[in-house]
PDB file of N, CA, C and O in Angstrom:
ATOM      1  N   MET C   1      -4.453  57.909  21.738  1.00 51.00           N
ATOM      2  CA  MET C   1      -3.009  57.181  21.953  1.00 51.00           C
ATOM      3  C   MET C   1      -2.929  58.424  23.407  1.00 51.00           C
ATOM      4  O   MET C   1      -2.715  59.662  23.246  1.00 51.00           O
ATOM      5  N   ALA C   2      -3.177  58.142  24.806  1.00 68.00           N
ATOM      6  CA  ALA C   2      -2.738  58.973  25.535  1.00 68.00           C
ATOM      7  C   ALA C   2      -1.611  59.448  25.657  1.00 68.00           C
ATOM      8  O   ALA C   2      -1.591  60.993  26.360  1.00 68.00           O
ATOM      9  N   ASN C   3      -0.243  58.860  25.473  1.00 88.00           N
ATOM     10  CA  ASN C   3       0.798  59.500  25.542  1.00 88.00           C
ATOM     11  C   ASN C   3       0.226  61.095  24.781  1.00 88.00           C
ATOM     12  O   ASN C   3       1.037  62.152  25.000  1.00 88.00           O
ATOM     13  N   TYR C   4       0.446  61.031  23.452  1.00 94.00           N
ATOM     14  CA  TYR C   4       0.420  61.684  22.598  1.00 94.00           C
ATOM     15  C   TYR C   4      -0.512  62.555  22.750  1.00 94.00           C
ATOM     16  O   TYR C   4       0.404  64.254  22.283  1.00 94.00           O
ATOM     17  N   GLU C   5      -1.642  62.408  23.534  1.00 95.00           N
ATOM     18  CA  GLU C   5      -2.856  63.522  23.661  1.00 95.00           C
ATOM     19  C   GLU C   5      -1.654  64.442  24.753  1.00 95.00           C
ATOM     20  O   GLU C   5      -2.029  65.386  25.230  1.00 95.00           O
ATOM     21  N   ASN C   6      -1.263  62.974  25.402  1.00 94.00           N
ATOM     22  CA  ASN C   6      -0.904  64.214  27.207  1.00 94.00           C
ATOM     23  C   ASN C   6       0.258  65.257  26.616  1.00 94.00           C
ATOM     24  O   ASN C   6       0.599  65.976  28.009  1.00 94.00           O
ATOM     25  N   ILE C   7       1.595  64.506  25.749  1.00 95.00           N
ATOM     26  CA  ILE C   7       2.605  65.091  25.855  1.00 95.00           C
ATOM     27  C   ILE C   7       2.167  66.347  24.639  1.00 95.00           C
ATOM     28  O   ILE C   7       2.650  67.814  24.874  1.00 95.00           O
ATOM     29  N   LYS C   8       1.487  66.723  23.743  1.00 96.00           N
ATOM     30  CA  LYS C   8       0.858  66.826  23.438  1.00 96.00           C
ATOM     31  C   LYS C   8       0.542  68.705  24.500  1.00 96.00           C
ATOM     32  O   LYS C   8       1.074  69.825  24.345  1.00 96.00           O
ATOM     33  N   LYS C   9      -0.111  68.208  24.767  1.00 95.00           N
ATOM     34  CA  LYS C   9      -1.288  69.410  26.609  1.00 95.00           C
ATOM     35  C   LYS C   9      -0.120  69.219  27.265  1.00 95.00           C
ATOM     36  O   LYS C   9      -0.462  70.691  27.566  1.00 95.00           O
ATOM     37  N   CYS C  10       0.858  69.163  27.487  1.00 94.00           N
ATOM     38  CA  CYS C  10       2.177  69.615  28.146  1.00 94.00           C
ATOM     39  C   CYS C  10       3.175  69.995  27.593  1.00 94.00           C
ATOM     40  O   CYS C  10       3.554  71.828  28.280  1.00 94.00           O
ATOM     41  N   LEU C  11       3.245  69.896  26.276  1.00 95.00           N
ATOM     42  CA  LEU C  11       3.589  71.391  25.646  1.00 95.00           C
ATOM     43  C   LEU C  11       3.749  72.177  25.859  1.00 95.00           C
ATOM     44  O   LEU C  11       4.217  73.098  25.257  1.00 95.00           O
ATOM     45  N   ASP C  12       1.669  72.328  25.136  1.00 95.00           N
ATOM     46  CA  ASP C  12       1.629  73.895  25.187  1.00 95.00           C
ATOM     47  C   ASP C  12       1.257  74.377  26.140  1.00 95.00           C
ATOM     48  O   ASP C  12       1.418  75.642  26.616  1.00 95.00           O
ATOM     49  N   GLU C  13       1.403  73.360  27.409  1.00 93.00           N
ATOM     50  CA  GLU C  13       1.004  74.313  28.623  1.00 93.00           C
ATOM     51  C   GLU C  13       2.397  74.699  29.198  1.00 93.00           C
ATOM     52  O   GLU C  13       2.826  76.238  29.898  1.00 93.00           O
ATOM     53  N   SER C  14       3.761  74.104  28.873  1.00 92.00           N
ATOM     54  CA  SER C  14       4.661  74.117  29.591  1.00 92.00           C
ATOM     55  C   SER C  14       5.138  74.789  29.534  1.00 92.00           C
ATOM     56  O   SER C  14       6.953  75.401  29.519  1.00 92.00           O
ATOM     57  N   GLY C  15       5.522  74.142  27.109  1.00 93.00           N
ATOM     58  CA  GLY C  15       6.584  75.695  26.304  1.00 93.00           C
ATOM     59  C   GLY C  15       7.423  74.675  26.263  1.00 93.00           C
ATOM     60  O   GLY C  15       8.200  74.603  25.205  1.00 93.00           O
ATOM     61  N   GLU C  16       7.703  73.228  27.125  1.00 94.00           N
ATOM     62  CA  GLU C  16       9.551  72.874  26.957  1.00 94.00           C
ATOM     63  C   GLU C  16       8.446  71.036  27.519  1.00 94.00           C
ATOM     64  O   GLU C  16       8.054  71.031  28.726  1.00 94.00           O
ATOM     65  N   VAL C  17       8.879  69.830  27.228  1.00 95.00           N
ATOM     66  CA  VAL C  17       8.567  68.846  27.623  1.00 95.00           C
ATOM     67  C   VAL C  17      10.085  67.675  27.172  1.00 95.00           C
ATOM     68  O   VAL C  17      10.941  67.709  26.240  1.00 95.00           O
ATOM     69  N   MET C  18      10.641  67.034  28.010  1.00 94.00           N
ATOM     70  CA  MET C  18      11.692  66.282  28.090  1.00 94.00           C
ATOM     71  C   MET C  18      10.830  65.075  27.442  1.00 94.00           C
ATOM     72  O   MET C  18      10.546  64.667  28.370  1.00 94.00           O
ATOM     73  N   ILE C  19      11.587  63.914  26.743  1.00 94.00           N
ATOM     74  CA  ILE C  19      11.121  62.825  26.597  1.00 94.00           C
ATOM     75  C   ILE C  19      12.031  61.809  26.398  1.00 94.00           C
ATOM     76  O   ILE C  19      13.074  62.409  25.696  1.00 94.00           O
ATOM     77  N   ARG C  20      11.505  60.842  26.967  1.00 95.00           N
ATOM     78  CA  ARG C  20      12.758  59.301  27.102  1.00 95.00           C
ATOM     79  C   ARG C  20      11.919  58.425  25.668  1.00 95.00           C
ATOM     80  O   ARG C  20      10.792  57.677  26.256  1.00 95.00           O
ATOM     81  N   LEU C  21      12.535  58.219  24.862  1.00 95.00           N
ATOM     82  CA  LEU C  21      11.970  57.013  24.024  1.00 95.00           C
ATOM     83  C   LEU C  21      12.354  55.275  24.824  1.00 95.00           C
ATOM     84  O   LEU C  21      13.459  55.376  25.504  1.00 95.00           O
ATOM     85  N   ASP C  22      11.998  54.495  23.904  1.00 95.00           N
ATOM     86  CA  ASP C  22      11.954  53.109  24.305  1.00 95.00           C
ATOM     87  C   ASP C  22      13.079  52.910  23.985  1.00 95.00           C
ATOM     88  O   ASP C  22      14.150  52.294  24.361  1.00 95.00           O
ATOM     89  N   ASN C  23      14.152  53.475  23.148  1.00 95.00           N
ATOM     90  CA  ASN C  23      15.547  53.408  23.221  1.00 95.00           C
ATOM     91  C   ASN C  23      16.685  54.093  23.881  1.00 95.00           C
ATOM     92  O   ASN C  23      17.651  53.864  23.924  1.00 95.00           O
ATOM     93  N   ASN C  24      15.990  54.763  24.691  1.00 95.00           N
ATOM     94  CA  ASN C  24      16.564  55.035  25.994  1.00 95.00           C
ATOM     95  C   ASN C  24      17.658  56.762  25.596  1.00 95.00           C
ATOM     96  O   ASN C  24      18.361  57.367  26.515  1.00 95.00           O
ATOM     97  N   GLU C  25      16.681  57.268  23.978  1.00 94.00           N
ATOM     98  CA  GLU C  25      17.429  58.125  23.878  1.00 94.00           C
ATOM     99  C   GLU C  25      16.936  59.741  25.008  1.00 94.00           C
ATOM    100  O   GLU C  25      15.718  59.405  24.920  1.00 94.00           O
ATOM    101  N   SER C  26      17.216  60.578  24.828  1.00 93.00           N
ATOM    102  CA  SER C  26      16.048  60.939  25.479  1.00 93.00           C
ATOM    103  C   SER C  26      16.577  62.976  24.424  1.00 93.00           C
ATOM    104  O   SER C  26      17.318  63.557  23.813  1.00 93.00           O
ATOM    105  N   ILE C  27      14.992  63.183  24.639  1.00 93.00           N
ATOM    106  CA  ILE C  27      15.298  64.689  23.481  1.00 93.00           C
ATOM    107  C   ILE C  27      14.340  65.585  24.001  1.00 93.00           C
ATOM    108  O   ILE C  27      13.235  65.221  24.905  1.00 93.00           O
ATOM    109  N   GLU C  28      14.612  67.187  23.967  1.00 93.00           N
ATOM    110  CA  GLU C  28      14.024  68.102  24.193  1.00 93.00           C
ATOM    111  C   GLU C  28      13.008  68.675  24.072  1.00 93.00           C
ATOM    112  O   GLU C  28      13.550  69.038  22.271  1.00 93.00           O
ATOM    113  N   LEU C  29      12.035  69.034  23.964  1.00 95.00           N
ATOM    114  CA  LEU C  29      10.688  69.322  23.162  1.00 95.00           C
ATOM    115  C   LEU C  29      10.380  70.738  23.092  1.00 95.00           C
ATOM    116  O   LEU C  29      10.385  70.988  24.553  1.00 95.00           O
ATOM    117  N   HIS C  30      10.778  71.635  21.876  1.00 95.00           N
ATOM    118  CA  HIS C  30      10.141  72.951  22.242  1.00 95.00           C
ATOM    119  C   HIS C  30       9.401  73.403  22.039  1.00 95.00           C
ATOM    120  O   HIS C  30       9.205  73.468  20.537  1.00 95.00           O
ATOM    121  N   LYS C  31       8.525  74.014  22.279  1.00 95.00           N
ATOM    122  CA  LYS C  31       6.940  75.222  21.726  1.00 95.00           C
ATOM    123  C   LYS C  31       7.258  75.265  19.971  1.00 95.00           C
ATOM    124  O   LYS C  31       6.591  74.822  19.138  1.00 95.00           O
ATOM    125  N   HIS C  32       8.371  76.261  19.940  1.00 95.00           N
ATOM    126  CA  HIS C  32       8.390  77.212  18.952  1.00 95.00           C
ATOM    127  C   HIS C  32       8.928  76.073  17.503  1.00 95.00           C
ATOM    128  O   HIS C  32       9.031  76.416  16.655  1.00 95.00           O
ATOM    129  N   ASN C  33       9.380  74.808  18.263  1.00 95.00           N
ATOM    130  CA  ASN C  33       9.873  73.737  16.585  1.00 95.00           C
ATOM    131  C   ASN C  33       9.522  72.335  16.672  1.00 95.00           C
ATOM    132  O   ASN C  33       9.635  71.332  15.938  1.00 95.00           O
ATOM    133  N   VAL C  34       8.303  72.654  17.011  1.00 97.00           N
ATOM    134  CA  VAL C  34       7.486  71.435  17.300  1.00 97.00           C
ATOM    135  C   VAL C  34       6.210  71.024  16.682  1.00 97.00           C
ATOM    136  O   VAL C  34       5.466  71.999  17.060  1.00 97.00           O
ATOM    137  N   LYS C  35       5.847  70.308  16.131  1.00 97.00           N
ATOM    138  CA  LYS C  35       4.648  70.049  15.407  1.00 97.00           C
ATOM    139  C   LYS C  35       3.463  68.691  15.894  1.00 97.00           C
ATOM    140  O   LYS C  35       4.887  67.625  16.162  1.00 97.00           O
ATOM    141  N   PHE C  36       3.061  68.820  15.972  1.00 97.00           N
ATOM    142  CA  PHE C  36       2.218  67.500  15.594  1.00 97.00           C
ATOM    143  C   PHE C  36       0.962  67.182  14.694  1.00 97.00           C
ATOM    144  O   PHE C  36       0.582  67.468  14.110  1.00 97.00           O
ATOM    145  N   ASP C  37       1.271  65.719  14.480  1.00 97.00           N
ATOM    146  CA  ASP C  37       0.271  65.640  13.244  1.00 97.00           C
ATOM    147  C   ASP C  37      -0.786  64.518  13.894  1.00 97.00           C
ATOM    148  O   ASP C  37      -0.287  63.343  14.242  1.00 97.00           O
ATOM    149  N   ASP C  38      -1.842  64.921  14.092  1.00 96.00           N
ATOM    150  CA  ASP C  38      -2.731  64.729  14.904  1.00 96.00           C
ATOM    151  C   ASP C  38      -3.051  62.499  14.340  1.00 96.00           C
ATOM    152  O   ASP C  38      -3.337  61.397  14.346  1.00 96.00           O
ATOM    153  N   ALA C  39      -3.294  62.713  12.428  1.00 96.00           N
ATOM    154  CA  ALA C  39      -3.241  61.509  11.382  1.00 96.00           C
ATOM    155  C   ALA C  39      -2.563  60.718  12.289  1.00 96.00           C
ATOM    156  O   ALA C  39      -2.977  59.605  12.198  1.00 96.00           O
ATOM    157  N   SER C  40      -1.295  60.766  12.128  1.00 95.00           N
ATOM    158  CA  SER C  40      -0.645  59.733  12.187  1.00 95.00           C
ATOM    159  C   SER C  40       0.385  59.100  13.738  1.00 95.00           C
ATOM    160  O   SER C  40       1.071  58.517  14.329  1.00 95.00           O
ATOM    161  N   GLN C  41       0.106  60.713  14.522  1.00 95.00           N
ATOM    162  CA  GLN C  41       0.307  60.688  16.057  1.00 95.00           C
ATOM    163  C   GLN C  41       1.693  60.562  16.311  1.00 95.00           C
ATOM    164  O   GLN C  41       2.449  60.134  17.218  1.00 95.00           O
ATOM    165  N   GLU C  42       2.433  60.916  15.031  1.00 96.00           N
ATOM    166  CA  GLU C  42       3.729  61.501  15.073  1.00 96.00           C
ATOM    167  C   GLU C  42       4.156  62.559  15.728  1.00 96.00           C
ATOM    168  O   GLU C  42       3.427  63.871  15.290  1.00 96.00           O
ATOM    169  N   ILE C  43       5.143  63.063  16.252  1.00 97.00           N
ATOM    170  CA  ILE C  43       5.555  64.098  16.701  1.00 97.00           C
ATOM    171  C   ILE C  43       6.753  64.756  16.077  1.00 97.00           C
ATOM    172  O   ILE C  43       8.169  64.100  15.917  1.00 97.00           O
ATOM    173  N   ILE C  44       6.737  65.940  15.153  1.00 97.00           N
ATOM    174  CA  ILE C  44       7.694  66.544  14.353  1.00 97.00           C
ATOM    175  C   ILE C  44       8.048  67.397  15.069  1.00 97.00           C
ATOM    176  O   ILE C  44       7.980  68.596  15.746  1.00 97.00           O
ATOM    177  N   ILE C  45      10.056  67.333  14.076  1.00 96.00           N
ATOM    178  CA  ILE C  45      10.636  68.201  16.062  1.00 96.00           C
ATOM    179  C   ILE C  45      11.771  69.208  14.447  1.00 96.00           C
ATOM    180  O   ILE C  45      12.279  67.883  13.559  1.00 96.00           O
ATOM    181  N   ASP C  46      11.361  70.336  14.882  1.00 95.00           N
ATOM    182  CA  ASP C  46      12.608  70.593  12.896  1.00 95.00           C
ATOM    183  C   ASP C  46      13.553  71.426  13.833  1.00 95.00           C
ATOM    184  O   ASP C  46      13.332  71.789  14.808  1.00 95.00           O
ATOM    185  N   ALA C  47      14.617  70.165  13.743  1.00 89.00           N
ATOM    186  CA  ALA C  47      15.858  70.593  14.698  1.00 89.00           C
ATOM    187  C   ALA C  47      17.025  71.740  13.710  1.00 89.00           C
ATOM    188  O   ALA C  47      18.042  71.451  13.556  1.00 89.00           O
ATOM    189  N   GLY C  48      16.164  72.411  12.304  1.00 88.00           N
ATOM    190  CA  GLY C  48      17.285  73.485  12.149  1.00 88.00           C
ATOM    191  C   GLY C  48      17.888  72.877  10.343  1.00 88.00           C
ATOM    192  O   GLY C  48      16.933  72.763   9.687  1.00 88.00           O
ATOM    193  N   THR C  49      18.275  71.650  10.841  1.00 94.00           N
ATOM    194  CA  THR C  49      19.002  71.067   9.577  1.00 94.00           C
ATOM    195  C   THR C  49      18.930  69.697   9.533  1.00 94.00           C
ATOM    196  O   THR C  49      18.767  68.760   8.056  1.00 94.00           O
ATOM    197  N   GLU C  50      17.625  69.509  10.029  1.00 94.00           N
ATOM    198  CA  GLU C  50      17.173  68.330  10.202  1.00 94.00           C
ATOM    199  C   GLU C  50      15.627  67.632  10.854  1.00 94.00           C
ATOM    200  O   GLU C  50      15.226  69.133  12.022  1.00 94.00           O
ATOM    201  N   THR C  51      14.490  67.391  10.002  1.00 96.00           N
ATOM    202  CA  THR C  51      14.045  66.573  11.340  1.00 96.00           C
ATOM    203  C   THR C  51      13.027  65.694  11.624  1.00 96.00           C
ATOM    204  O   THR C  51      13.972  64.672  10.371  1.00 96.00           O
ATOM    205  N   TYR C  52      12.861  65.489  12.174  1.00 95.00           N
ATOM    206  CA  TYR C  52      12.483  64.165  13.244  1.00 95.00           C
ATOM    207  C   TYR C  52      11.151  63.563  13.309  1.00 95.00           C
ATOM    208  O   TYR C  52      10.662  64.368  13.397  1.00 95.00           O
ATOM    209  N   TRP C  53      10.678  62.844  12.416  1.00 96.00           N
ATOM    210  CA  TRP C  53       9.171  61.505  12.770  1.00 96.00           C
ATOM    211  C   TRP C  53       9.263  60.828  13.852  1.00 96.00           C
ATOM    212  O   TRP C  53       9.812  60.463  13.963  1.00 96.00           O
ATOM    213  N   ILE C  54       8.333  61.256  15.617  1.00 96.00           N
ATOM    214  CA  ILE C  54       9.005  60.385  16.527  1.00 96.00           C
ATOM    215  C   ILE C  54       7.456  60.191  16.762  1.00 96.00           C
ATOM    216  O   ILE C  54       6.208  61.082  16.977  1.00 96.00           O
ATOM    217  N   GLY C  55       7.274  58.780  16.165  1.00 95.00           N
ATOM    218  CA  GLY C  55       5.558  58.183  16.347  1.00 95.00           C
ATOM    219  C   GLY C  55       5.609  57.989  18.915  1.00 95.00           C
ATOM    220  O   GLY C  55       5.987  58.145  18.779  1.00 95.00           O
ATOM    221  N   ALA C  56       4.466  58.812  19.034  1.00 93.00           N
ATOM    222  CA  ALA C  56       3.976  58.086  20.691  1.00 93.00           C
ATOM    223  C   ALA C  56       4.230  57.391  20.825  1.00 93.00           C
ATOM    224  O   ALA C  56       4.977  57.397  22.181  1.00 93.00           O
ATOM    225  N   ASP C  57       4.061  56.207  20.572  1.00 94.00           N
ATOM    226  CA  ASP C  57       3.270  54.682  20.955  1.00 94.00           C
ATOM    227  C   ASP C  57       5.826  54.473  21.102  1.00 94.00           C
ATOM    228  O   ASP C  57       5.803  53.559  22.057  1.00 94.00           O
ATOM    229  N   LYS C  58       6.586  55.517  20.493  1.00 95.00           N
ATOM    230  CA  LYS C  58       7.976  54.882  21.155  1.00 95.00           C
ATOM    231  C   LYS C  58       8.008  56.184  22.509  1.00 95.00           C
ATOM    232  O   LYS C  58       9.679  55.734  23.046  1.00 95.00           O
ATOM    233  N   VAL C  59       7.248  56.424  23.207  1.00 95.00           N
ATOM    234  CA  VAL C  59       7.704  57.460  24.065  1.00 95.00           C
ATOM    235  C   VAL C  59       7.936  56.712  25.436  1.00 95.00           C
ATOM    236  O   VAL C  59       6.055  55.975  25.389  1.00 95.00           O
ATOM    237  N   SER C  60       8.798  56.293  25.618  1.00 94.00           N
ATOM    238  CA  SER C  60       8.281  55.304  27.090  1.00 94.00           C
ATOM    239  C   SER C  60       8.252  56.423  28.631  1.00 94.00           C
ATOM    240  O   SER C  60       6.879  55.905  28.767  1.00 94.00           O
ATOM    241  N   TYR C  61       8.311  57.929  29.010  1.00 91.00           N
ATOM    242  CA  TYR C  61       7.760  58.602  29.884  1.00 91.00           C
ATOM    243  C   TYR C  61       8.308  59.999  29.795  1.00 91.00           C
ATOM    244  O   TYR C  61       9.134  60.128  28.861  1.00 91.00           O
ATOM    245  N   TYR C  62       7.958  61.433  30.481  1.00 93.00           N
ATOM    246  CA  TYR C  62       8.296  62.556  29.862  1.00 93.00           C
ATOM    247  C   TYR C  62       7.952  63.316  30.734  1.00 93.00           C
ATOM    248  O   TYR C  62       7.135  62.995  31.809  1.00 93.00           O
ATOM    249  N   TRP C  63       8.345  64.683  30.882  1.00 92.00           N
ATOM    250  CA  TRP C  63       8.734  65.089  32.195  1.00 92.00           C
ATOM    251  C   TRP C  63       9.146  66.836  31.669  1.00 92.00           C
ATOM    252  O   TRP C  63      10.026  67.308  30.928  1.00 92.00           O
ATOM    253  N   ILE C  64       9.001  67.901  33.041  1.00 90.00           N
ATOM    254  CA  ILE C  64       9.304  68.768  32.439  1.00 90.00           C
ATOM    255  C   ILE C  64      10.137  68.866  33.616  1.00 90.00           C
ATOM    256  O   ILE C  64      10.061  68.556  34.688  1.00 90.00           O
ATOM    257  N   HIS C  65      11.159  70.334  33.752  1.00 76.00           N
ATOM    258  CA  HIS C  65      12.365  70.751  34.131  1.00 76.00           C
ATOM    259  C   HIS C  65      11.325  72.050  34.808  1.00 76.00           C
ATOM    260  O   HIS C  65      10.621  72.971  34.128  1.00 76.00           O
ATOM    261  N   LYS C  66      11.547  71.618  36.958  1.00 71.00           N
ATOM    262  CA  LYS C  66      10.454  72.702  37.134  1.00 71.00           C
ATOM    263  C   LYS C  66      12.033  73.301  38.389  1.00 71.00           C
ATOM    264  O   LYS C  66      12.617  72.650  38.987  1.00 71.00           O
ATOM    265  N   GLU C  67      11.743  74.636  38.533  1.00 61.00           N
ATOM    266  CA  GLU C  67      13.151  75.243  39.275  1.00 61.00           C
ATOM    267  C   GLU C  67      12.192  75.253  39.992  1.00 61.00           C
ATOM    268  O   GLU C  67      11.347  75.118  40.973  1.00 61.00           O
ATOM    269  N   GLY C  68      13.603  75.232  41.051  1.00 51.00           N
ATOM    270  CA  GLY C  68      13.907  74.876  42.409  1.00 51.00           C
ATOM    271  C   GLY C  68      12.570  73.558  43.282  1.00 51.00           C
ATOM    272  O   GLY C  68      13.157  73.326  43.932  1.00 51.00           O
ATOM    273  N   PHE C  69      12.825  72.988  42.642  1.00 53.00           N
ATOM    274  CA  PHE C  69      12.518  71.644  41.849  1.00 53.00           C
ATOM    275  C   PHE C  69      14.184  70.380  43.334  1.00 53.00           C
ATOM    276  O   PHE C  69      14.837  70.878  43.133  1.00 53.00           O
ATOM    277  N   SER C  70      13.179  69.867  44.622  1.00 54.00           N
ATOM    278  CA  SER C  70      14.469  68.926  44.297  1.00 54.00           C
ATOM    279  C   SER C  70      13.881  67.756  44.911  1.00 54.00           C
ATOM    280  O   SER C  70      12.579  67.418  45.601  1.00 54.00           O
ATOM    281  N   LYS C  71      14.904  66.688  45.041  1.00 58.00           N
ATOM    282  CA  LYS C  71      14.278  65.222  45.248  1.00 58.00           C
ATOM    283  C   LYS C  71      14.578  65.188  47.044  1.00 58.00           C
ATOM    284  O   LYS C  71      15.369  64.305  47.198  1.00 58.00           O
ATOM    285  N   GLU C  72      13.687  65.916  47.971  1.00 55.00           N
ATOM    286  CA  GLU C  72      14.760  66.042  49.084  1.00 55.00           C
ATOM    287  C   GLU C  72      13.747  64.826  50.185  1.00 55.00           C
ATOM    288  O   GLU C  72      12.652  64.267  49.917  1.00 55.00           O
TER     289      GLU C  72
END
């Protein structure tokens, strides 16, 4: 699945990635608390008191924060 590999690479390069799920929920991923399960193509987030497993097929789109970026 292209989303899975792209999100994995983007997080590795940027350290932080925002994702929006197909239910319109947004989640911020950080390199230090996210793992990827290549077999199931799930994104595993350790949120301290809870763990989330998100199927990459549920991600509608993703983006990174860029310092100084403006929409002019």
